[in-house]
mmCIF file of C-alpha atoms in Angstrom:
data_model
loop_
_atom_site.group_PDB
_atom_site.id
_atom_site.type_symbol
_atom_site.label_atom_id
_atom_site.label_comp_id
_atom_site.label_asym_id
_atom_site.label_seq_id
_atom_site.Cartn_x
_atom_site.Cartn_y
_atom_site.Cartn_z
ATOM 1 C CA MET A 220 158.372 -234.245 1.003
ATOM 2 C CA PRO A 221 160.518 -234.265 -2.077
ATOM 3 C CA PRO A 222 158.827 -233.041 -5.433
ATOM 4 C CA PRO A 223 158.370 -236.120 -7.775
ATOM 5 C CA GLU A 224 160.755 -236.840 -10.681
ATOM 6 C CA HIS A 225 158.976 -235.128 -13.147
ATOM 7 C CA GLU A 226 158.418 -231.818 -10.987
ATOM 8 C CA GLU A 227 162.465 -231.865 -10.818
ATOM 9 C CA GLU A 228 163.284 -232.561 -14.264
ATOM 10 C CA ASP A 229 160.782 -229.575 -15.291
ATOM 11 C CA ILE A 230 162.586 -227.178 -12.633
ATOM 12 C CA ARG A 231 165.584 -228.428 -14.156
ATOM 13 C CA ASN A 232 165.153 -227.417 -17.502
ATOM 14 C CA ALA A 233 163.361 -224.451 -16.899
ATOM 15 C CA ILE A 234 166.424 -223.370 -14.638
ATOM 16 C CA LEU A 235 168.916 -224.347 -18.133
ATOM 17 C CA ASP A 236 166.515 -222.116 -20.216
ATOM 18 C CA LYS A 237 167.155 -219.246 -18.860
ATOM 19 C CA ALA A 238 171.016 -219.789 -17.948
ATOM 20 C CA LEU A 239 170.904 -220.058 -21.608
ATOM 21 C CA LYS A 240 168.834 -217.605 -22.880
ATOM 22 C CA GLY A 241 172.036 -215.065 -23.340
ATOM 23 C CA ARG A 242 173.994 -217.062 -25.124
ATOM 24 C CA GLN A 243 171.659 -216.651 -28.663
ATOM 25 C CA PRO A 244 174.229 -215.928 -30.965
ATOM 26 C CA THR A 245 173.231 -212.754 -33.217
ATOM 27 C CA ASP A 246 169.535 -212.097 -32.851
ATOM 28 C CA LEU A 247 169.745 -210.652 -29.400
ATOM 29 C CA MET A 248 168.171 -206.894 -29.345
ATOM 30 C CA LEU A 249 170.480 -204.465 -27.117
ATOM 31 C CA ARG A 250 169.298 -200.781 -25.604
ATOM 32 C CA CYS A 251 171.758 -198.318 -26.134
ATOM 33 C CA THR A 252 172.187 -194.330 -25.714
ATOM 34 C CA VAL A 253 175.062 -192.969 -28.313
ATOM 35 C CA LEU A 254 176.761 -189.591 -27.946
ATOM 36 C CA ASP A 255 177.680 -188.318 -30.560
ATOM 37 C CA ALA A 256 181.130 -186.285 -31.102
ATOM 38 C CA GLU A 257 180.165 -182.939 -30.274
ATOM 39 C CA GLY A 258 179.099 -185.110 -26.445
ATOM 40 C CA ASN A 259 174.976 -184.569 -27.935
ATOM 41 C CA VAL A 260 173.025 -187.498 -27.334
ATOM 42 C CA LYS A 261 171.979 -188.943 -30.384
ATOM 43 C CA THR A 262 169.705 -191.973 -29.716
ATOM 44 C CA ILE A 263 167.796 -192.590 -25.771
ATOM 45 C CA SER A 264 167.272 -196.154 -25.467
ATOM 46 C CA GLY A 265 167.551 -197.290 -29.024
ATOM 47 C CA GLN A 266 167.511 -201.177 -30.102
ATOM 48 C CA PHE A 267 170.623 -202.704 -31.669
ATOM 49 C CA LYS A 268 171.324 -206.136 -33.017
ATOM 50 C CA LYS A 269 174.436 -207.677 -31.791
ATOM 51 C CA SER A 270 175.235 -207.979 -35.380
ATOM 52 C CA GLU A 271 174.810 -204.883 -36.368
ATOM 53 C CA LEU A 272 176.640 -203.483 -33.506
ATOM 54 C CA CYS A 273 179.821 -205.977 -34.215
ATOM 55 C CA SER A 274 180.207 -205.134 -37.882
ATOM 56 C CA GLU A 275 179.775 -201.463 -37.692
ATOM 57 C CA HIS A 276 182.634 -201.404 -34.642
ATOM 58 C CA ARG A 277 184.902 -204.338 -35.760
ATOM 59 C CA LEU A 278 183.787 -206.131 -32.683
ATOM 60 C CA ASN A 279 183.524 -209.882 -31.372
ATOM 61 C CA PRO A 280 180.227 -211.847 -30.203
ATOM 62 C CA ARG A 281 182.289 -212.301 -27.317
ATOM 63 C CA ASP A 282 183.423 -209.161 -26.859
ATOM 64 C CA LEU A 283 179.626 -207.748 -26.202
ATOM 65 C CA ARG A 284 178.956 -210.569 -23.946
ATOM 66 C CA LYS A 285 181.231 -208.605 -21.425
ATOM 67 C CA ILE A 286 179.129 -205.563 -21.694
ATOM 68 C CA ASP A 287 175.656 -207.154 -22.035
ATOM 69 C CA SER A 288 173.648 -206.016 -19.139
ATOM 70 C CA ARG A 289 171.323 -209.306 -19.032
ATOM 71 C CA ILE A 290 173.969 -211.773 -18.579
ATOM 72 C CA PRO A 291 175.543 -211.609 -14.925
ATOM 73 C CA ASN A 292 179.253 -210.588 -14.952
ATOM 74 C CA LEU A 293 180.854 -209.707 -11.488
ATOM 75 C CA VAL A 294 184.164 -208.930 -12.769
ATOM 76 C CA PRO A 295 184.794 -205.333 -13.767
ATOM 77 C CA THR A 296 186.611 -205.422 -17.131
ATOM 78 C CA ILE A 297 188.728 -202.571 -19.031
ATOM 79 C CA LEU A 298 189.185 -204.236 -22.506
ATOM 80 C CA THR A 299 191.045 -202.628 -25.481
ATOM 81 C CA ARG A 300 190.123 -203.825 -29.097
ATOM 82 C CA LYS A 301 190.937 -202.035 -32.027
ATOM 83 C CA GLU A 302 188.400 -198.908 -32.638
ATOM 84 C CA ALA A 303 186.855 -199.031 -29.186
ATOM 85 C CA ILE A 304 187.676 -199.468 -25.369
ATOM 86 C CA LEU A 305 185.501 -201.884 -23.415
ATOM 87 C CA VAL A 306 184.242 -200.741 -20.022
ATOM 88 C CA ASN A 307 182.191 -202.862 -17.643
ATOM 89 C CA VAL A 308 182.666 -201.913 -14.375
ATOM 90 C CA LEU A 309 180.300 -201.580 -11.834
ATOM 91 C CA HIS A 310 176.694 -199.976 -12.734
ATOM 92 C CA ILE A 311 178.459 -198.273 -16.011
ATOM 93 C CA ARG A 312 178.269 -201.027 -19.013
ATOM 94 C CA ALA A 313 179.970 -198.524 -22.601
ATOM 95 C CA LEU A 314 181.639 -198.638 -25.149
ATOM 96 C CA ILE A 315 184.091 -195.958 -25.875
ATOM 97 C CA LYS A 316 185.534 -194.604 -29.747
ATOM 98 C CA ALA A 317 187.499 -191.810 -31.134
ATOM 99 C CA ASP A 318 183.859 -190.049 -31.663
ATOM 100 C CA ALA A 319 181.636 -191.787 -30.027
ATOM 101 C CA VAL A 320 179.694 -193.272 -26.822
ATOM 102 C CA ILE A 321 177.671 -196.250 -26.378
ATOM 103 C CA LEU A 322 175.996 -196.724 -23.016
ATOM 104 C CA PHE A 323 174.146 -199.883 -22.701
ATOM 105 C CA ASP A 324 171.233 -199.658 -20.520
ATOM 106 C CA SER A 325 170.583 -202.387 -17.874
ATOM 107 C CA TYR A 326 167.842 -204.133 -17.870
ATOM 108 C CA GLY A 327 165.734 -203.752 -14.251
ATOM 109 C CA SER A 328 167.876 -202.009 -13.313
ATOM 110 C CA ALA A 329 167.524 -199.471 -9.786
ATOM 111 C CA ASP A 330 170.139 -197.013 -10.540
ATOM 112 C CA SER A 331 167.938 -194.817 -12.861
ATOM 113 C CA ARG A 332 169.159 -191.893 -10.911
ATOM 114 C CA LEU A 333 172.881 -192.989 -10.807
ATOM 115 C CA HIS A 334 172.600 -193.333 -14.375
ATOM 116 C CA SER A 335 170.794 -190.219 -15.167
ATOM 117 C CA VAL A 336 173.464 -188.122 -13.022
ATOM 118 C CA PHE A 337 176.883 -190.249 -14.954
ATOM 119 C CA LEU A 338 174.643 -189.439 -18.600
ATOM 120 C CA TYR A 339 174.739 -185.880 -17.776
ATOM 121 C CA HIS A 340 177.941 -185.464 -15.925
ATOM 122 C CA LEU A 341 179.572 -187.380 -19.703
ATOM 123 C CA GLU A 342 177.832 -184.562 -21.922
ATOM 124 C CA HIS A 343 178.900 -181.858 -19.892
ATOM 125 C CA ASN A 344 182.595 -183.123 -19.817
ATOM 126 C CA LEU A 345 182.533 -184.134 -23.133
ATOM 127 C CA LYS A 346 181.188 -180.612 -24.659
ATOM 128 C CA THR A 347 184.363 -179.198 -22.687
ATOM 129 C CA LYS A 348 186.249 -176.864 -24.835
ATOM 130 C CA SER A 349 188.944 -176.032 -22.207
ATOM 131 C CA ALA A 350 192.594 -176.279 -21.843
ATOM 132 C CA PRO A 351 194.503 -179.043 -21.428
ATOM 133 C CA LEU A 352 192.044 -180.847 -23.885
ATOM 134 C CA LEU A 353 192.572 -184.279 -23.298
ATOM 135 C CA PRO A 354 191.540 -186.326 -26.218
ATOM 136 C CA TYR A 355 187.701 -187.436 -26.572
ATOM 137 C CA GLU A 356 188.028 -191.148 -25.397
ATOM 138 C CA PHE A 357 189.893 -190.136 -22.274
ATOM 139 C CA ARG A 358 187.118 -187.944 -21.365
ATOM 140 C CA ALA A 359 184.654 -190.180 -21.550
ATOM 141 C CA LEU A 360 186.800 -192.844 -19.379
ATOM 142 C CA GLU A 361 187.381 -190.141 -17.078
ATOM 143 C CA SER A 362 183.300 -189.396 -16.961
ATOM 144 C CA VAL A 363 183.101 -193.341 -16.395
ATOM 145 C CA LEU A 364 185.521 -193.647 -13.518
ATOM 146 C CA LEU A 365 184.614 -190.784 -12.084
ATOM 147 C CA SER A 366 180.884 -192.291 -12.108
ATOM 148 C CA VAL A 367 182.691 -196.081 -10.582
ATOM 149 C CA VAL A 368 184.711 -193.575 -7.790
ATOM 150 C CA SER A 369 181.200 -191.798 -6.432
ATOM 151 C CA ALA A 370 178.954 -194.863 -6.168
ATOM 152 C CA LEU A 371 181.609 -196.319 -4.161
ATOM 153 C CA GLU A 372 182.183 -193.795 -2.023
ATOM 154 C CA ALA A 373 178.527 -192.851 -1.672
ATOM 155 C CA GLU A 374 178.124 -196.758 -0.876
ATOM 156 C CA MET A 375 181.292 -196.125 1.515
ATOM 157 C CA VAL A 376 179.625 -193.662 3.464
ATOM 158 C CA PHE A 377 176.191 -195.169 3.816
ATOM 159 C CA LEU A 378 178.002 -198.453 5.377
ATOM 160 C CA ARG A 379 180.015 -196.295 7.544
ATOM 161 C CA ASN A 380 177.605 -194.660 8.731
ATOM 162 C CA LEU A 381 175.323 -197.810 9.490
ATOM 163 C CA VAL A 382 178.182 -199.782 10.930
ATOM 164 C CA GLY A 383 178.940 -197.302 12.888
ATOM 165 C CA SER A 384 175.061 -197.317 14.407
ATOM 166 C CA VAL A 385 175.357 -200.459 14.828
ATOM 167 C CA LEU A 386 178.190 -200.530 16.538
ATOM 168 C CA ALA A 387 177.681 -197.672 19.329
ATOM 169 C CA GLU A 388 174.547 -199.392 20.224
ATOM 170 C CA LEU A 389 175.957 -202.591 21.282
ATOM 171 C CA GLU A 390 178.609 -200.982 23.570
ATOM 172 C CA ASP A 391 174.751 -199.578 25.648
ATOM 173 C CA ASP A 392 173.735 -203.356 25.205
ATOM 174 C CA ILE A 393 174.134 -206.621 23.403
ATOM 175 C CA ASP A 394 171.132 -208.507 22.446
ATOM 176 C CA ARG A 395 169.787 -210.637 19.802
ATOM 177 C CA ASP A 396 168.623 -207.998 17.316
ATOM 178 C CA LYS A 397 171.365 -206.002 17.609
ATOM 179 C CA PHE A 398 173.647 -208.880 16.844
ATOM 180 C CA ARG A 399 171.627 -209.878 13.949
ATOM 181 C CA ARG A 400 171.905 -206.591 12.194
ATOM 182 C CA LEU A 401 175.816 -206.669 13.107
ATOM 183 C CA LEU A 402 175.951 -210.135 11.255
ATOM 184 C CA HIS A 403 173.933 -208.096 8.239
ATOM 185 C CA CYS A 404 176.484 -205.219 8.156
ATOM 186 C CA SER A 405 179.606 -207.758 8.095
ATOM 187 C CA ARG A 406 177.733 -209.230 5.115
ATOM 188 C CA LYS A 407 177.077 -205.912 3.782
ATOM 189 C CA LEU A 408 180.573 -204.847 4.177
ATOM 190 C CA SER A 409 182.181 -208.219 2.743
ATOM 191 C CA SER A 410 180.350 -207.473 -0.341
ATOM 192 C CA PHE A 411 181.258 -204.148 -1.119
ATOM 193 C CA HIS A 412 184.838 -204.855 0.181
ATOM 194 C CA ASN A 413 184.892 -207.330 -2.995
ATOM 195 C CA ARG A 414 184.014 -204.870 -5.594
ATOM 196 C CA ALA A 415 185.957 -201.938 -4.982
ATOM 197 C CA LYS A 416 188.873 -204.819 -4.572
ATOM 198 C CA LEU A 417 187.446 -206.091 -8.181
ATOM 199 C CA VAL A 418 187.971 -202.841 -9.546
ATOM 200 C CA GLN A 419 191.484 -201.358 -8.167
ATOM 201 C CA GLU A 420 192.453 -205.033 -9.758
ATOM 202 C CA ALA A 421 191.000 -203.861 -13.075
ATOM 203 C CA LEU A 422 192.833 -200.596 -13.071
ATOM 204 C CA ALA A 423 196.160 -201.997 -11.923
ATOM 205 C CA GLU A 424 195.325 -204.932 -14.610
ATOM 206 C CA VAL A 425 195.848 -202.040 -17.446
ATOM 207 C CA LEU A 426 198.347 -199.763 -15.662
ATOM 208 C CA GLU A 427 200.810 -203.059 -16.021
ATOM 209 C CA GLN A 428 200.139 -203.347 -19.732
ATOM 210 C CA ASP A 429 202.038 -200.886 -21.739
ATOM 211 C CA GLU A 430 200.640 -202.231 -25.457
ATOM 212 C CA ASP A 431 197.251 -202.034 -23.959
ATOM 213 C CA LEU A 432 197.490 -198.648 -22.565
ATOM 214 C CA ALA A 433 199.133 -196.763 -26.424
ATOM 215 C CA ALA A 434 196.398 -198.612 -27.608
ATOM 216 C CA MET A 435 194.002 -196.543 -25.690
ATOM 217 C CA TYR A 436 194.698 -193.514 -28.223
ATOM 218 C CA LEU A 437 192.158 -193.820 -30.407
ATOM 219 C CA THR A 438 192.097 -190.602 -31.939
ATOM 220 C CA ASP A 439 195.621 -191.057 -33.157
ATOM 221 C CA LYS A 440 195.249 -194.062 -34.289
ATOM 222 C CA LYS A 441 192.220 -192.611 -36.164
ATOM 223 C CA ILE A 442 194.182 -190.116 -37.552
ATOM 224 C CA ASP A 443 197.050 -192.622 -37.564
ATOM 225 C CA HIS A 444 199.361 -190.973 -35.958
ATOM 226 C CA LYS A 445 202.464 -193.273 -34.614
ATOM 227 C CA ARG A 446 202.975 -193.673 -31.191
ATOM 228 C CA GLN A 447 205.188 -196.180 -29.294
ATOM 229 C CA ILE A 448 204.105 -198.228 -26.964
ATOM 230 C CA SER A 449 206.061 -196.658 -23.731
ATOM 231 C CA ASP A 450 204.428 -192.958 -24.899
ATOM 232 C CA HIS A 451 201.307 -193.299 -22.708
ATOM 233 C CA GLU A 452 201.981 -190.819 -19.707
ATOM 234 C CA GLU A 453 198.844 -188.466 -19.647
ATOM 235 C CA LEU A 454 196.538 -191.963 -19.690
ATOM 236 C CA GLU A 455 198.828 -193.770 -16.910
ATOM 237 C CA VAL A 456 198.599 -190.303 -14.784
ATOM 238 C CA LEU A 457 194.525 -190.270 -15.402
ATOM 239 C CA LEU A 458 194.411 -194.548 -14.467
ATOM 240 C CA GLU A 459 196.551 -194.080 -11.434
ATOM 241 C CA SER A 460 194.689 -191.226 -9.806
ATOM 242 C CA PHE A 461 191.707 -193.065 -10.452
ATOM 243 C CA SER A 462 193.734 -196.249 -8.694
ATOM 244 C CA LYS A 463 194.864 -194.399 -5.945
ATOM 245 C CA GLN A 464 190.957 -192.796 -4.511
ATOM 246 C CA VAL A 465 189.983 -196.876 -5.313
ATOM 247 C CA GLU A 466 192.738 -197.826 -2.991
ATOM 248 C CA GLU A 467 191.662 -195.399 0.153
ATOM 249 C CA ILE A 468 188.000 -196.822 -0.602
ATOM 250 C CA VAL A 469 189.378 -200.679 -0.243
ATOM 251 C CA THR A 470 191.772 -199.727 2.620
ATOM 252 C CA GLU A 471 188.794 -198.133 4.487
ATOM 253 C CA SER A 472 186.178 -200.270 3.814
ATOM 254 C CA GLU A 473 189.223 -202.873 5.325
ATOM 255 C CA SER A 474 189.544 -201.099 8.543
ATOM 256 C CA ALA A 475 185.330 -201.118 9.122
ATOM 257 C CA MET A 476 185.677 -204.812 8.523
ATOM 258 C CA GLY A 477 188.476 -204.557 11.161
ATOM 259 C CA ASN A 478 186.006 -202.828 13.628
ATOM 260 C CA VAL A 479 183.518 -205.119 13.077
ATOM 261 C CA THR A 480 185.170 -208.305 13.304
ATOM 262 C CA ALA A 481 187.116 -206.855 16.915
ATOM 263 C CA THR A 482 183.203 -206.067 17.973
ATOM 264 C CA GLN A 483 181.991 -209.616 17.405
ATOM 265 C CA GLU A 484 185.266 -210.963 18.780
ATOM 266 C CA ILE A 485 184.210 -209.063 22.016
ATOM 267 C CA VAL A 486 180.680 -209.766 22.237
ATOM 268 C CA ASP A 487 181.833 -213.355 21.528
ATOM 269 C CA LEU A 488 184.023 -213.324 24.748
ATOM 270 C CA ILE A 489 181.527 -211.207 26.912
ATOM 271 C CA LEU A 490 178.800 -214.365 25.976
ATOM 272 C CA ASP A 491 181.137 -216.518 27.118
ATOM 273 C CA SER A 492 182.128 -215.107 30.275
ATOM 274 C CA ASN A 493 178.693 -214.415 30.850
ATOM 275 C CA ARG A 494 177.951 -218.389 30.120
ATOM 276 C CA ASN A 495 180.926 -219.407 32.734
ATOM 277 C CA SER A 496 179.330 -217.241 35.110
ATOM 278 C CA LEU A 497 176.277 -218.761 34.649
ATOM 279 C CA LEU A 498 177.699 -222.285 34.975
ATOM 280 C CA THR A 499 179.531 -220.944 37.964
ATOM 281 C CA LEU A 500 176.203 -220.395 39.482
ATOM 282 C CA ASP A 501 174.506 -223.731 38.795
ATOM 283 C CA LEU A 502 177.457 -225.417 40.540
ATOM 284 C CA ARG A 503 177.399 -223.428 43.011
ATOM 285 C CA VAL A 504 174.222 -224.219 43.672
ATOM 286 C CA SER A 505 174.549 -227.798 43.516
ATOM 287 C CA ILE A 506 177.570 -228.051 45.496
ATOM 288 C CA MET A 507 175.159 -226.425 48.501
ATOM 289 C CA THR A 508 172.574 -228.738 47.593
ATOM 290 C CA MET A 509 174.540 -231.898 48.101
ATOM 291 C CA GLY A 510 175.735 -230.798 51.524
ATOM 292 C CA ILE A 511 172.267 -229.891 52.629
ATOM 293 C CA GLY A 512 171.636 -233.486 51.159
ATOM 294 C CA SER A 513 174.588 -235.208 53.253
ATOM 295 C CA GLY A 514 173.268 -233.485 56.421
ATOM 296 C CA THR A 515 170.062 -234.990 56.340
ATOM 297 C CA LEU A 516 171.814 -238.568 55.880
ATOM 298 C CA ILE A 517 171.513 -238.077 59.810
ATOM 299 C CA ALA A 518 168.093 -237.634 59.885
ATOM 300 C CA GLY A 519 167.024 -240.068 57.332
ATOM 301 C CA LEU A 520 168.779 -242.398 59.267
ATOM 302 C CA PHE A 521 167.079 -241.349 62.711
ATOM 303 C CA GLY A 522 164.005 -241.367 60.931
ATOM 304 C CA MET A 523 163.827 -245.118 60.187
ATOM 305 C CA ASN A 524 162.405 -245.378 63.385
ATOM 306 C CA LEU A 525 164.376 -247.896 64.398
ATOM 307 C CA LEU A 526 165.129 -248.488 67.899
ATOM 308 C CA SER A 527 168.862 -246.639 68.982
ATOM 309 C CA HIS A 528 168.476 -245.938 72.899
ATOM 310 C CA MET A 529 168.622 -242.051 72.119
ATOM 311 C CA GLU A 530 165.245 -241.796 72.504
ATOM 312 C CA GLN A 531 165.520 -240.499 76.305
ATOM 313 C CA GLU A 532 168.853 -238.822 75.410
ATOM 314 C CA PRO A 533 167.863 -235.420 76.745
ATOM 315 C CA TYR A 534 170.760 -233.616 74.600
ATOM 316 C CA ALA A 535 170.419 -236.031 71.671
ATOM 317 C CA PHE A 536 168.360 -233.870 69.346
ATOM 318 C CA TYR A 537 170.685 -230.684 69.911
ATOM 319 C CA GLY A 538 173.662 -232.880 69.444
ATOM 320 C CA VAL A 539 172.493 -234.840 65.981
ATOM 321 C CA SER A 540 171.543 -231.332 64.914
ATOM 322 C CA ALA A 541 174.999 -230.264 65.800
ATOM 323 C CA ILE A 542 176.708 -232.911 63.815
ATOM 324 C CA SER A 543 174.246 -232.545 60.440
ATOM 325 C CA LEU A 544 175.062 -229.128 60.929
ATOM 326 C CA VAL A 545 178.864 -229.722 60.610
ATOM 327 C CA ILE A 546 178.924 -232.160 58.187
ATOM 328 C CA ALA A 547 176.572 -230.187 55.952
ATOM 329 C CA LEU A 548 179.003 -226.740 56.282
ATOM 330 C CA GLY A 549 181.909 -228.837 55.647
ATOM 331 C CA THR A 550 180.919 -230.646 52.305
ATOM 332 C CA THR A 551 179.958 -227.428 50.941
ATOM 333 C CA ILE A 552 182.784 -225.276 51.948
ATOM 334 C CA HIS A 553 185.195 -228.078 50.675
ATOM 335 C CA GLY A 554 183.234 -227.763 47.573
ATOM 336 C CA LEU A 555 183.205 -224.286 47.111
ATOM 337 C CA ARG A 556 187.219 -224.194 47.714
ATOM 338 C CA THR A 557 187.793 -227.060 44.880
ATOM 339 C CA LEU A 558 185.382 -224.959 42.549
ATOM 340 C CA SER A 559 187.098 -221.705 42.985
ATOM 341 C CA ARG A 560 190.728 -223.745 42.794
ATOM 342 C CA ILE A 561 189.599 -225.343 39.464
ATOM 343 C CA ARG A 562 188.111 -221.572 38.198
ATOM 344 C CA ARG A 563 191.899 -220.293 38.634
ATOM 345 C CA VAL A 564 193.380 -220.437 35.329
ATOM 346 C CA GLY A 565 197.029 -219.230 34.490
ATOM 347 C CA LEU A 566 199.456 -220.197 31.982
ATOM 348 C CA SER A 567 201.962 -220.859 34.255
ATOM 349 C CA SER A 568 199.428 -223.562 35.983
ATOM 350 C CA GLY A 569 200.008 -227.468 35.622
ATOM 351 C CA THR A 570 199.140 -231.031 36.573
ATOM 352 C CA GLY A 571 201.099 -234.055 37.036
ATOM 353 C CA GLN A 572 203.994 -235.435 38.615
ATOM 354 C CA MET A 573 206.383 -233.276 35.099
ATOM 355 C CA SER A 574 205.230 -229.639 36.826
ATOM 356 C CA ARG A 575 206.569 -230.777 40.031
ATOM 357 C CA ARG A 576 210.112 -231.817 38.910
ATOM 358 C CA PRO A 577 212.787 -229.079 39.294
ATOM 359 C CA SER A 578 214.404 -228.403 36.015
ATOM 360 C CA THR A 579 217.914 -229.654 35.618
ATOM 361 C CA PRO A 580 220.244 -228.064 33.028
ATOM 362 C CA TRP A 581 220.467 -230.549 29.932
ATOM 363 C CA LEU A 582 224.457 -231.843 29.538
ATOM 364 C CA PRO A 583 225.573 -234.181 26.518
ATOM 365 C CA LEU A 584 225.366 -238.039 27.905
ATOM 366 C CA PRO A 585 229.115 -238.494 28.235
ATOM 367 C CA LEU A 586 229.293 -235.540 30.664
ATOM 368 C CA ARG A 587 226.580 -236.788 33.046
ATOM 369 C CA ARG A 588 229.430 -239.368 34.029
ATOM 370 C CA ARG A 589 231.949 -237.192 35.210
ATOM 371 C CA GLY A 590 231.837 -236.534 38.956
ATOM 372 C CA PRO A 591 233.687 -233.515 40.866
ATOM 373 C CA GLU A 592 237.071 -235.124 41.061
ATOM 374 C CA GLY A 593 237.142 -236.004 36.942
ATOM 375 C CA TRP A 594 236.307 -239.042 35.163
ATOM 376 C CA PRO A 595 235.654 -242.499 36.525
#
C-alpha cells in the first residue's frame, strides 16, 4: 500500500533539506588539521569558518566546496589557485600552500588509521632537509599522491586475493552462493576500477596543462621569482611517476575484471549445457513414453470386450504382443533418431531448398546468353 500524500511530501522535503544542507554560504564550520612551514602540527581538528578560510587564503567559496567532506564529490580534482593547490583525491582533501598544509578532516570517515599514517608520513616528508630538496609544496603533494597510490595498491591486493579465492572455488564446484560472491566481487572490482581511472584522469589532466604546472611553483611565487610556462620539468617528473603507478593499478584491475567476466561466461556456458542435457533427458523420456503409449494402443483396442473372433486362436496373444512391441520399439527408435539429428548443430548445416541447390558462378546477364559456339 503506497504511503499517503502528506507522508510523501514530508519525505521529499527531508531529502531536499539533507541535499541542501551543504549549500549554506558562509556559516558552516570546517574541521581542519594545520601543519606549519617546519612540518609541525600546529592545529589538530580545529574548527574554522568557511568565510575566514576564504579571506585568509584568497579563495572563492566554490573552491572550498570541492574539499568539503560533507558534500559528496566522487570526481578527484587537483586545482591550482593564486596562493594554494587544492587537492581532493580519494580520502585526502587538502589545501597546500608555500609554507603550510591544511588537511580537511572527513566527518564520519572510517579511514582514521589511513589518515594517521598519511599525517605521519607528511610530517616526516616536510621535515626532511636532505638534498636534492624539493620545494615545500611539492613535498606535500608527493606525500598526498603517495598516500593515494598506497591506498589504491592495498585495495587492489585485497580485491586480487578475494577474486582469486572465489575463482579457485568455482573451478571445483559451482553453486548459488559462490556465484553470488562472484557477482559481489565483480561489483567491487568495477567500483574500484572507476575510482582508479578517475585518479589517473585527474593526473593526466594536470600534466596536459602547462600553465597549471607552472602555477604550482608556489615558493617561487612567494619570492617573486618569474618562471616560464614551459619550465616545470621537476613537477612533471613527479606527477608522471605517480601517474605510471596509477596506470599499472588500472591495468591490473582491468585484467582482473577480464578474468571475472571470462569466468562468468564460462559458468553461463556450463549452466546452459547442463540445462540442455536435462531438456534432452526429458525429451527422451517423453519419446519413450510415446512409444509405450503407441504399443498399448492395440491392448486398449482388445480391452473393449468386443468380439474379434481371435479369442480361440492359440497364438493370437503372442502375435498381438509382438506387434505391440514392434510398434513401441519402432516409434521410440524413430523419435530418438529424429532427436539426435536435430541436436546436431553445425555452422555449415542448413535447411530448405536453397541449401541443396548447387552453387553456380555469377555471370553478367549478357554473357549468360552466349553459347559454346558464340553469340546466338
